Coordinates of C-alpha atoms and ligand atoms in Angstrom, one line a residue:
M190 CA 0.0 0.0 0.0
T191 CA 1.3 3.5 -0.9
L192 CA 0.2 6.2 1.4
T193 CA 0.4 9.8 0.3
A194 CA -0.1 12.4 3.0
P195 CA 0.7 15.8 1.7
A196 CA 1.9 18.0 4.6
T197 CA 0.0 21.1 5.2
G198 CA 0.9 24.2 7.3
A199 CA 1.8 23.1 10.8
A200 CA 0.3 25.3 13.5
S201 CA 3.0 26.6 15.8
A202 CA 2.5 26.6 19.5
A203 CA 2.3 30.4 19.4
S204 CA -0.4 30.4 16.8
R205 CA -2.3 27.9 18.9
L206 CA -2.2 30.2 21.8
A207 CA -3.4 33.1 19.7
T208 CA -6.4 31.1 18.4
P209 CA -9.6 32.5 19.7
W210 CA -11.3 30.0 22.0
W211 CA -14.5 29.6 19.9
R212 CA -12.6 28.4 16.8
E213 CA -11.9 25.1 18.4
A214 CA -14.0 24.8 21.5
V215 CA -15.8 21.6 22.5
V216 CA -19.2 22.8 23.8
Y217 CA -21.4 20.6 26.0
Q218 CA -25.1 21.0 25.4
V219 CA -27.0 21.2 28.7
Y220 CA -30.7 20.5 28.2
I221 CA -31.4 22.0 31.6
R222 CA -34.8 20.3 32.1
S223 CA -33.1 16.9 31.9
F224 CA -29.6 17.4 33.1
A225 CA -29.7 17.3 36.9
D226 CA -32.5 18.2 39.4
G227 CA -31.2 19.8 42.6
D228 CA -34.5 20.4 44.3
G229 CA -36.0 17.0 43.8
D230 CA -39.2 18.0 41.9
G231 CA -38.4 15.9 38.9
T232 CA -37.2 18.8 36.6
G233 CA -33.6 19.7 36.0
D234 CA -32.6 23.1 37.3
L235 CA -29.8 25.5 38.1
A236 CA -29.1 23.9 41.5
G237 CA -28.5 20.6 39.8
L238 CA -26.3 22.1 37.1
R239 CA -24.2 23.9 39.7
A240 CA -23.7 20.7 41.6
R241 CA -22.5 19.0 38.4
L242 CA -20.2 21.7 37.1
P243 CA -17.2 19.8 38.4
Y244 CA -18.3 16.7 36.3
L245 CA -18.4 18.9 33.2
A246 CA -15.0 20.5 33.9
S247 CA -13.4 17.1 34.5
L248 CA -15.0 15.8 31.3
G249 CA -12.8 18.2 29.5
V250 CA -15.2 20.4 27.6
D251 CA -14.5 24.1 27.1
A252 CA -18.0 25.6 27.3
L253 CA -21.7 24.9 28.0
W254 CA -24.6 25.8 25.8
I255 CA -27.7 25.9 28.0
N256 CA -31.1 25.5 26.3
P257 CA -33.7 28.2 27.0
W258 CA -34.0 28.9 30.7
Y259 CA -36.3 31.8 30.6
P260 CA -39.9 31.9 32.1
S261 CA -42.0 29.8 29.8
P262 CA -45.3 28.0 29.7
M263 CA -43.2 25.1 28.2
A264 CA -45.5 24.6 25.2
D265 CA -42.2 23.8 23.3
S266 CA -39.9 23.0 26.2
G267 CA -38.8 26.6 26.8
Y268 CA -38.6 27.7 23.1
D269 CA -41.7 29.6 23.9
V270 CA -40.2 32.5 25.9
A271 CA -42.5 34.6 28.1
D272 CA -39.8 36.9 29.4
Y273 CA -36.3 37.2 27.9
R274 CA -34.8 38.8 31.0
G275 CA -35.7 36.2 33.6
I276 CA -35.3 32.6 34.7
E277 CA -38.1 30.0 34.6
P278 CA -39.0 29.5 38.3
L279 CA -38.8 25.7 37.8
F280 CA -35.1 26.2 37.0
G281 CA -34.2 28.8 39.7
D282 CA -33.8 32.6 39.6
L283 CA -31.5 35.3 38.3
D284 CA -29.2 35.3 41.3
Q285 CA -28.6 31.6 41.0
A286 CA -27.9 32.1 37.3
S287 CA -25.3 34.7 38.1
V288 CA -23.7 32.4 40.6
M289 CA -23.7 29.5 38.2
I290 CA -22.0 31.7 35.5
A291 CA -19.3 32.8 38.0
E292 CA -18.8 29.2 39.2
A293 CA -18.5 27.9 35.6
H294 CA -16.0 30.6 34.8
E295 CA -13.9 29.7 37.8
L296 CA -13.7 26.2 36.4
G297 CA -12.7 27.4 33.0
L298 CA -16.1 26.8 31.4
R299 CA -17.7 29.4 29.2
I300 CA -21.4 29.9 29.0
I301 CA -23.5 30.1 25.9
L302 CA -27.2 30.8 26.2
D303 CA -30.0 30.2 23.7
L304 CA -31.7 33.2 22.0
V305 CA -35.1 32.6 20.5
P306 CA -35.7 35.5 18.1
N307 CA -38.1 34.0 15.6
H308 CA -41.0 33.7 17.9
L309 CA -42.0 34.1 21.5
S310 CA -44.7 32.8 23.8
D311 CA -48.3 33.7 23.5
E312 CA -48.0 34.5 27.2
H313 CA -45.3 37.1 26.6
A314 CA -46.6 40.6 27.5
W315 CA -46.2 41.8 23.9
F316 CA -48.5 39.1 22.5
Q317 CA -51.0 39.7 25.2
A318 CA -51.0 43.3 24.3
A319 CA -51.4 42.5 20.6
L320 CA -54.5 40.4 21.4
A321 CA -55.9 43.2 23.5
S322 CA -55.4 45.7 20.6
A323 CA -57.1 46.4 17.3
P324 CA -55.9 45.2 13.9
G325 CA -53.4 47.7 12.6
S326 CA -52.3 48.8 16.0
P327 CA -48.6 49.2 16.9
E328 CA -49.0 46.2 19.4
R329 CA -50.0 44.0 16.4
A330 CA -47.1 45.3 14.3
R331 CA -44.6 43.4 16.4
F332 CA -46.1 40.2 15.1
I333 CA -47.4 38.9 11.7
F334 CA -51.2 39.4 11.7
R335 CA -53.1 39.2 8.5
G336 CA -56.7 39.0 7.4
G337 CA -57.8 35.6 6.2
R338 CA -58.9 34.4 2.7
G339 CA -62.3 33.3 1.7
E340 CA -65.6 35.2 1.8
S341 CA -65.4 36.1 5.5
G342 CA -61.7 35.6 6.1
E343 CA -62.3 32.0 7.3
L344 CA -59.3 30.6 5.5
P345 CA -55.7 31.1 6.5
P346 CA -53.8 33.9 4.7
N347 CA -51.7 31.4 2.8
D348 CA -50.8 27.7 2.7
W349 CA -47.8 27.7 5.0
T350 CA -47.6 24.8 7.5
S351 CA -46.1 24.6 10.9
H352 CA -42.8 22.7 11.4
F353 CA -44.7 20.6 13.9
G354 CA -47.6 19.8 11.5
G355 CA -50.8 21.6 10.7
P356 CA -51.4 25.1 9.5
A357 CA -48.9 27.9 10.4
W358 CA -51.8 30.4 11.1
T359 CA -54.2 30.7 14.0
R360 CA -57.3 33.0 13.9
V361 CA -58.0 35.2 16.9
V362 CA -61.3 36.4 18.3
E363 CA -61.0 40.2 18.3
A364 CA -61.1 41.9 21.7
V365 CA -61.2 45.4 20.2
G366 CA -61.8 45.0 16.5
D367 CA -62.1 47.3 13.6
E368 CA -64.6 47.8 10.7
E369 CA -63.4 44.7 8.9
H370 CA -63.0 42.5 12.0
P371 CA -65.7 43.4 14.6
A372 CA -65.0 42.9 18.3
G373 CA -66.1 39.5 19.7
Q374 CA -65.9 37.8 16.3
P375 CA -63.2 35.7 14.7
G376 CA -60.9 38.2 13.0
Q377 CA -57.3 38.3 12.0
W378 CA -54.8 35.4 11.8
Y379 CA -51.3 35.3 13.2
L380 CA -48.4 33.4 11.9
H381 CA -46.6 30.7 13.9
L382 CA -44.0 28.6 12.1
F383 CA -44.0 26.3 15.1
N384 CA -46.7 25.8 17.8
S385 CA -49.8 28.1 18.0
K386 CA -48.4 29.2 21.4
Q387 CA -45.3 30.5 19.6
P388 CA -46.3 33.5 17.5
D389 CA -43.7 34.6 15.0
V390 CA -42.2 38.1 15.6
N391 CA -42.1 40.7 12.9
W392 CA -38.4 41.3 12.0
T393 CA -39.3 44.3 9.8
S394 CA -40.2 46.2 13.0
D395 CA -37.5 48.5 14.4
E396 CA -39.0 48.0 17.8
V397 CA -38.4 44.3 17.6
R398 CA -34.9 44.8 16.5
A399 CA -34.1 47.2 19.3
E400 CA -35.6 44.9 21.8
F401 CA -33.4 41.9 20.8
D402 CA -30.3 44.1 20.8
E403 CA -31.2 45.0 24.4
V404 CA -31.8 41.3 25.3
L405 CA -28.3 40.5 24.1
R406 CA -26.8 43.3 26.1
F407 CA -28.7 42.2 29.2
W408 CA -27.1 38.8 29.2
F409 CA -23.7 39.9 27.9
D410 CA -23.6 42.4 30.8
R411 CA -24.1 39.4 33.2
G412 CA -21.0 37.7 31.9
V413 CA -22.5 35.4 29.4
D414 CA -20.0 34.5 26.7
G415 CA -22.2 34.0 23.7
F416 CA -25.6 32.9 22.3
R417 CA -26.8 30.0 20.2
I418 CA -29.4 31.5 17.8
D419 CA -32.6 29.5 17.4
V420 CA -33.9 29.2 13.9
A421 CA -31.4 31.7 12.7
H422 CA -32.5 31.0 9.1
G423 CA -36.1 31.8 9.8
L424 CA -36.5 35.4 11.0
I425 CA -37.3 37.1 7.7
K426 CA -40.4 36.3 5.6
H427 CA -41.2 37.2 2.0
P428 CA -43.0 40.6 2.1
D429 CA -45.9 39.2 0.0
F430 CA -46.4 36.0 2.0
P431 CA -46.8 33.9 -1.2
D432 CA -48.2 30.4 -1.1
L433 CA -45.7 27.6 -1.1
G434 CA -47.9 25.9 -3.6
E435 CA -46.6 22.7 -5.1
R436 CA -43.1 23.4 -3.9
E437 CA -41.6 21.0 -1.4
R438 CA -42.3 21.8 2.3
P439 CA -39.0 20.9 3.6
H440 CA -37.2 21.2 6.9
I441 CA -34.2 22.1 4.8
P442 CA -34.9 25.0 2.5
F443 CA -34.1 25.7 -1.1
G444 CA -30.5 26.7 -1.6
S445 CA -31.1 30.0 -3.4
G446 CA -32.5 32.4 -0.8
D447 CA -35.9 32.6 -2.4
H448 CA -37.9 30.4 0.0
P449 CA -40.8 32.4 1.3
F450 CA -39.8 32.0 5.0
L451 CA -36.5 30.2 5.3
D452 CA -32.9 31.3 4.7
R453 CA -33.8 34.5 3.1
D454 CA -30.9 36.9 2.2
E455 CA -32.3 39.8 4.2
V456 CA -31.6 37.9 7.4
H457 CA -27.9 38.6 7.2
E458 CA -28.4 42.3 8.0
V459 CA -29.7 41.3 11.4
Y460 CA -26.6 39.4 12.2
R461 CA -24.3 42.2 11.1
G462 CA -25.9 44.3 13.8
W463 CA -25.5 41.6 16.4
R464 CA -21.9 41.0 15.6
A465 CA -21.2 44.7 16.2
I466 CA -22.8 44.4 19.7
A467 CA -20.8 41.2 20.5
D468 CA -17.6 42.9 19.3
S469 CA -18.2 45.9 21.5
Y470 CA -17.6 43.7 24.6
D471 CA -14.2 42.7 26.1
P472 CA -13.6 39.9 25.6
P473 CA -15.8 39.8 22.5
R474 CA -18.9 37.6 22.8
V475 CA -19.7 35.0 20.2
F476 CA -22.6 33.4 18.3
V477 CA -23.4 29.9 17.0
A478 CA -26.2 29.6 14.5
E479 CA -28.9 27.0 14.3
A480 CA -29.3 27.5 10.5
W481 CA -30.8 24.7 8.4
T482 CA -29.7 25.7 4.9
G483 CA -29.8 24.0 1.5
D484 CA -26.1 23.5 1.3
A485 CA -22.7 24.3 2.9
V486 CA -22.3 27.5 0.8
R487 CA -25.5 29.0 2.1
L488 CA -24.4 28.0 5.6
G489 CA -21.1 29.8 5.0
M490 CA -23.0 33.0 4.3
Y491 CA -24.0 33.2 8.0
L492 CA -20.3 33.0 8.9
R493 CA -18.9 35.9 6.9
P494 CA -16.4 37.9 9.0
D495 CA -18.9 40.6 10.0
E496 CA -21.7 38.1 10.8
L497 CA -21.9 35.0 13.2
H498 CA -18.9 33.2 14.4
T499 CA -19.9 29.6 14.0
A500 CA -22.9 27.4 12.9
F501 CA -23.8 23.9 13.6
N502 CA -23.0 21.5 10.8
F503 CA -26.2 19.6 10.4
D504 CA -25.1 18.0 7.2
F505 CA -22.6 16.0 9.3
L506 CA -25.2 15.2 11.9
V507 CA -27.8 13.8 9.4
S508 CA -25.2 12.0 7.2
A509 CA -25.5 8.2 7.2
W510 CA -22.6 6.2 8.6
R511 CA -21.2 5.8 5.1
E512 CA -17.8 6.7 3.9
G513 CA -18.9 8.5 0.7
E514 CA -21.5 10.7 2.4
L515 CA -19.2 11.6 5.3
R516 CA -16.3 12.4 3.0
S517 CA -18.4 14.7 0.8
V518 CA -19.9 16.5 3.8
I519 CA -16.5 17.0 5.3
D520 CA -15.0 18.3 2.0
A521 CA -18.0 20.6 1.3
T522 CA -17.9 21.9 4.8
L523 CA -14.1 22.6 4.8
A524 CA -14.4 24.4 1.5
A525 CA -17.4 26.6 2.4
H526 CA -16.0 27.5 5.7
A527 CA -12.5 28.3 4.4
A528 CA -14.0 30.6 1.8
V529 CA -15.3 32.8 4.6
G530 CA -12.5 32.2 7.1
A531 CA -14.7 30.5 9.7
P532 CA -14.1 27.3 11.6
P533 CA -16.4 24.3 11.0
T534 CA -18.6 23.3 14.0
W535 CA -19.3 19.5 14.1
V536 CA -22.2 18.0 15.9
L537 CA -23.7 14.5 16.1
S538 CA -26.8 15.1 18.1
N539 CA -29.0 17.6 20.0
H540 CA -32.4 17.8 21.7
D541 CA -34.2 17.8 18.3
V542 CA -32.9 14.7 16.6
Y543 CA -32.6 10.9 17.2
R544 CA -29.6 10.1 19.3
E545 CA -26.7 8.9 17.2
V546 CA -26.5 5.5 18.9
S547 CA -30.1 4.8 17.6
R548 CA -29.6 6.4 14.2
Y549 CA -26.5 4.3 13.5
A550 CA -28.2 1.2 14.9
R551 CA -30.3 1.1 11.7
E552 CA -29.2 -0.2 8.3
Q553 CA -27.4 2.8 6.7
D554 CA -29.1 2.3 3.3
R555 CA -30.2 5.9 2.8
P556 CA -27.9 9.0 2.6
Q557 CA -29.4 10.8 5.5
V558 CA -30.9 9.7 8.8
R559 CA -32.2 12.5 11.1
D560 CA -35.2 11.7 13.2
E561 CA -38.1 9.4 13.9
A562 CA -39.5 9.6 10.4
D563 CA -36.2 8.2 9.0
V564 CA -36.0 5.2 11.4
K565 CA -39.6 4.3 12.0
G566 CA -40.2 0.6 11.7
R567 CA -36.6 -0.2 11.0
P568 CA -34.9 -2.8 13.2
A569 CA -32.2 -1.5 15.5
D570 CA -28.9 -3.2 16.6
L571 CA -28.0 -0.9 19.5
E572 CA -24.6 -2.6 20.1
L573 CA -23.6 -1.8 16.6
G574 CA -25.1 1.7 17.0
L575 CA -23.0 2.3 20.0
R576 CA -19.9 1.0 18.3
R577 CA -20.4 3.4 15.4
A578 CA -21.3 6.3 17.7
R579 CA -18.0 5.9 19.6
A580 CA -16.2 5.8 16.2
A581 CA -18.1 8.9 15.1
A582 CA -17.2 10.8 18.3
L583 CA -13.5 10.3 17.6
L584 CA -13.9 11.3 14.0
M585 CA -15.8 14.5 15.0
L586 CA -13.2 15.4 17.7
A587 CA -10.3 15.0 15.2
L588 CA -11.7 17.2 12.5
P589 CA -10.6 20.8 12.2
G590 CA -12.7 23.3 14.1
G591 CA -15.0 23.0 17.1
A592 CA -17.6 20.5 18.2
Y593 CA -20.8 20.2 20.3
V594 CA -21.6 17.2 22.5
Y595 CA -25.2 16.7 23.5
Q596 CA -25.7 15.7 27.1
G597 CA -25.8 11.9 27.4
A598 CA -23.8 11.3 24.2
E599 CA -20.7 10.9 26.5
L600 CA -22.6 8.1 28.2
G601 CA -23.6 6.4 24.9
L602 CA -27.3 6.8 25.6
P603 CA -29.7 5.5 23.0
E604 CA -33.0 7.2 22.0
V605 CA -35.8 6.1 24.4
E606 CA -38.1 4.8 21.7
D607 CA -40.8 3.4 23.9
L608 CA -41.9 6.2 26.2
P609 CA -45.5 5.7 27.3
E610 CA -47.8 7.7 25.1
E611 CA -49.3 9.4 28.1
S612 CA -45.9 10.8 29.0
L613 CA -45.2 12.5 25.7
Q614 CA -45.0 16.3 25.7
D615 CA -43.4 17.3 22.4
P616 CA -45.8 19.4 20.3
T617 CA -45.0 17.2 17.3
W618 CA -46.9 14.4 19.0
F619 CA -50.1 16.5 19.3
Q620 CA -49.8 18.4 16.0
S621 CA -49.1 15.2 14.0
G622 CA -52.3 13.7 15.5
G623 CA -50.2 11.0 17.1
Q624 CA -48.4 10.0 13.9
L625 CA -45.0 11.1 15.1
R626 CA -43.9 10.7 18.8
G627 CA -41.6 13.6 18.4
R628 CA -38.4 14.5 20.2
D629 CA -39.0 13.4 23.8
G630 CA -37.0 10.2 23.3
C631 CA -33.7 12.1 23.3
R632 CA -34.7 14.4 26.2
V633 CA -35.1 11.8 28.9
P634 CA -33.4 12.9 32.2
L635 CA -29.8 11.8 32.5
P636 CA -28.9 8.7 34.6
W637 CA -26.2 9.7 37.1
S638 CA -26.1 6.8 39.6
G639 CA -28.0 3.9 41.1
S640 CA -29.8 1.0 39.5
Q641 CA -33.3 2.4 39.2
P642 CA -35.2 5.6 38.4
P643 CA -34.5 8.4 39.1
F644 CA -30.9 7.2 38.7
G645 CA -29.5 10.0 40.8
F646 CA -31.2 12.6 38.5
S647 CA -33.1 14.1 41.4
E648 CA -30.6 14.7 44.2
R649 CA -31.2 17.3 46.8
A650 CA -28.3 19.0 48.6
D651 CA -29.9 18.3 52.0
G652 CA -30.1 14.5 51.2
A653 CA -34.0 14.5 51.4
A654 CA -35.9 12.2 49.2
P655 CA -37.2 13.6 45.8
T656 CA -40.7 14.9 45.9
G657 CA -41.4 14.4 42.2
E658 CA -40.9 11.9 39.4
P659 CA -38.6 12.8 36.5
W660 CA -40.6 14.8 34.0
L661 CA -40.1 12.1 31.4
P662 CA -39.9 8.5 32.7
Q663 CA -36.4 6.9 32.5
P664 CA -36.3 3.4 31.2
A665 CA -35.0 0.5 33.3
S666 CA -32.3 0.0 30.6
F667 CA -30.5 3.1 31.8
A668 CA -29.1 0.8 34.6
G669 CA -25.5 0.2 33.7
L670 CA -25.3 3.4 31.6
T671 CA -25.0 5.8 34.6
V672 CA -22.1 8.2 35.1
A673 CA -21.2 6.2 38.3
D674 CA -21.2 3.0 36.4
Q675 CA -18.9 4.3 33.7
D676 CA -16.7 6.4 35.8
G677 CA -13.2 4.8 35.9
D678 CA -14.1 2.0 33.5
P679 CA -11.6 2.2 30.7
T680 CA -13.9 0.5 28.3
S681 CA -16.8 3.0 28.9
T682 CA -18.0 5.6 26.6
L683 CA -17.5 8.2 29.3
E684 CA -13.9 7.4 29.6
L685 CA -13.5 7.4 25.9
Y686 CA -14.8 11.0 25.7
R687 CA -12.6 12.0 28.7
S688 CA -9.5 10.6 27.0
A689 CA -10.3 12.1 23.7
L690 CA -11.0 15.6 25.2
A691 CA -7.8 15.4 27.2
L692 CA -5.8 14.4 24.2
R693 CA -7.4 17.1 22.1
H694 CA -6.2 19.7 24.5
S695 CA -2.7 18.3 24.7
L696 CA -2.1 17.7 20.9
E697 CA -1.1 20.8 19.0
A698 CA -2.5 19.2 15.8
L699 CA -6.1 19.1 17.0
G700 CA -8.7 21.9 17.1
D701 CA -8.5 24.7 14.6
G702 CA -6.5 24.2 11.5
S703 CA -6.4 22.1 8.4
M704 CA -6.3 18.4 7.4
S705 CA -5.2 16.3 4.5
W706 CA -6.8 13.1 3.3
V707 CA -4.6 10.0 3.1
Q708 CA -4.9 8.4 -0.3
A709 CA -4.0 4.8 -1.2
A710 CA -3.4 4.3 -4.9
D711 CA -4.0 0.6 -4.6
G712 CA -7.6 0.9 -3.3
S713 CA -6.7 -0.6 0.0
L714 CA -8.3 2.4 1.8
D715 CA -11.7 2.0 0.1
G716 CA -14.4 2.5 2.7
V717 CA -11.9 4.2 5.1
L718 CA -11.7 7.9 6.1
A719 CA -8.1 8.5 6.8
F720 CA -6.6 12.0 7.3
T721 CA -3.5 13.6 8.8
R722 CA -3.1 16.8 10.8
E723 CA 0.1 18.5 11.5
P724 CA 2.2 18.1 13.5
G725 CA 2.3 14.3 13.5
F726 CA -1.3 13.2 13.9
A727 CA -3.5 10.9 11.9
C728 CA -7.1 9.7 12.3
W729 CA -8.4 6.6 10.6
V730 CA -12.1 5.6 10.5
N731 CA -13.0 2.2 9.1
L732 CA -16.5 2.3 7.6
S733 CA -15.8 -0.8 5.4
P734 CA -17.0 -4.2 6.4
Q735 CA -13.4 -5.6 6.6
P736 CA -10.5 -4.8 8.9
V737 CA -7.8 -2.6 7.5
E738 CA -4.1 -2.7 8.3
L739 CA -2.6 0.4 9.9
P740 CA 0.7 1.7 8.6
D741 CA 3.9 0.5 10.2
G742 CA 5.6 2.7 12.7
V743 CA 2.6 4.6 14.0
E744 CA 1.8 4.9 17.7
V745 CA -1.9 4.3 18.7
L746 CA -3.0 7.2 20.9
L747 CA -6.7 6.2 21.3
S748 CA -9.2 4.0 19.6
S749 CA -12.9 3.7 19.8
G750 CA -12.8 -0.1 20.1
D751 CA -10.4 -2.9 20.4
L752 CA -7.8 -3.3 17.7
D753 CA -6.6 -6.7 16.3
E754 CA -3.3 -8.0 15.2
T755 CA -2.2 -10.2 12.4
A756 CA 0.1 -13.2 13.0
D757 CA 3.1 -11.2 11.8
G758 CA 2.3 -8.3 14.2
A759 CA 0.6 -5.8 11.9
V760 CA -2.2 -3.8 13.7
L761 CA -5.7 -4.2 12.2
L762 CA -8.4 -1.6 12.5
P763 CA -11.8 -3.4 12.7
S764 CA -14.9 -2.3 11.0
D765 CA -16.8 0.7 12.6
T766 CA -13.8 1.7 14.6
T767 CA -11.8 4.9 14.7
V768 CA -8.2 5.2 15.8
W769 CA -6.0 8.3 16.6
L770 CA -2.4 7.9 15.7
R771 CA 0.9 9.6 16.3
R772 CA 2.9 9.5 13.0
Ligands
LIG961 C1 -35.1 24.7 17.2 C2 -35.1 24.2 18.6 O1 -33.9 23.5 18.7 C3 -36.3 23.3 18.8 O2 -36.2 22.6 19.9 C4 -37.5 24.2 18.8 O3 -38.7 23.4 18.8 C5 -37.5 25.1 17.5 N1 -36.3 25.6 17.1 C6 -38.5 26.2 17.7 O4 -38.0 27.1 18.6

């Protein structure tokens, strides 16, 4: 076998030190409702998070992204914000939040919050005021209210549908009314791309823009290091609100900027303004975009130097565990990000998608696997899924740029696919009329210790017994997967993550920078993703069904599974395994 590994620019120790933290951070996603419950009521909270900060520091991550923690009626698990300047009482209060931020900083962990600018809760004061005001009023201008179609306005203004299923418009009964829409009668409709309790905000309003600027400053002033931006691709709608018609109704929009409500070009102006605010702080604050775009080039547009810093790479997340797909996603990502000078941000899971163990447990016979709709009715081999998830984690952590780790991924948790129907809370379950169970299966409270629910999830500082059950039931199969079970076990997924994160910090080659594919002219690397990073590092991922022989003279730093040896001493990398090598 001939290996060709063209050397690329080696990052010097000095340039490593000069690298801004966000270009190579590993960020741990805290889904606060399900992370740790410190008051024993069954819902995760700030007290629980504070108690577990040392766990996160010792895991070796650089920052935490905390899902929305603001006061919320929880129609969409906190993505329906009733007050952007407060803390949901179930989670704690502002003082506790400030203490948590300070404690995290002490431990070297930065804090990224979640900003939800596309919509807010129908219980937010602004929407209550809009309902109490007449059509055409300034209170209504903060939202997207329109008259209906049909003889008496009884049909929605257009055919847009909610991401959770059903129409994207809800009609209100007018409290005040006008000539066209009398008081006490069904009148105007308001737009909600998600649940009807999440009215979309009108981003052509200067008042709306000024308000979100102030919300950013409110939290930046409290020491928050950055924001994840929810539905960053969705803020701006076509001014004429045209029907979608026969066009596809995708999660992932068209690639050209002409979709009526997704990834429109005008949205970039908003982010230029936010970047200026973030840059006015010392140290500068940062953003990560949740932007589902048609392709890597459209994603790169959010990352131009005067816009957002980073964006989740969902193409990587949804890619099947197949060499060809992963290679093209990696190539397209590197090219599109290099074109704008931004670091890629890799991610394998989050609170919206099927956990990677359960995605990879299915036959990988389609190019993309994202959620329930892609796996429904397909048999799962969870042992295989875990093996691949471990291999994927080492791949992700070796690629240039930063990465996000969703809570529980470090424990190798699978999706909980058999939650009792009566426990389901995701709006998808209700809006799909029970066709799709939704995202609760990846949101089940974490197992920390013990052999039965609540698996140490609800642990009060005073040692008293919990007063509530976990808000979603934990399966008996979490036994054996707890943090306590995995702690110190060198074969555990937790220890694999710890080792990988520690190595990542110590190896100059990892983090921000470049990589080069290793090619084998004789075809012996078919089905293998092999790349080098300088100085002296290589990562090999075997996605083929056969073992592959590793080159002579390399030192194995870490592997996601056991390696084999041939009779004459060559090291073999088994199928669905990743290895990190010193060259
Ligand atoms: C994306 C969030 O991650 C998801 O959980 C939420 O339902 C939608 N945006 C709407 O806010």
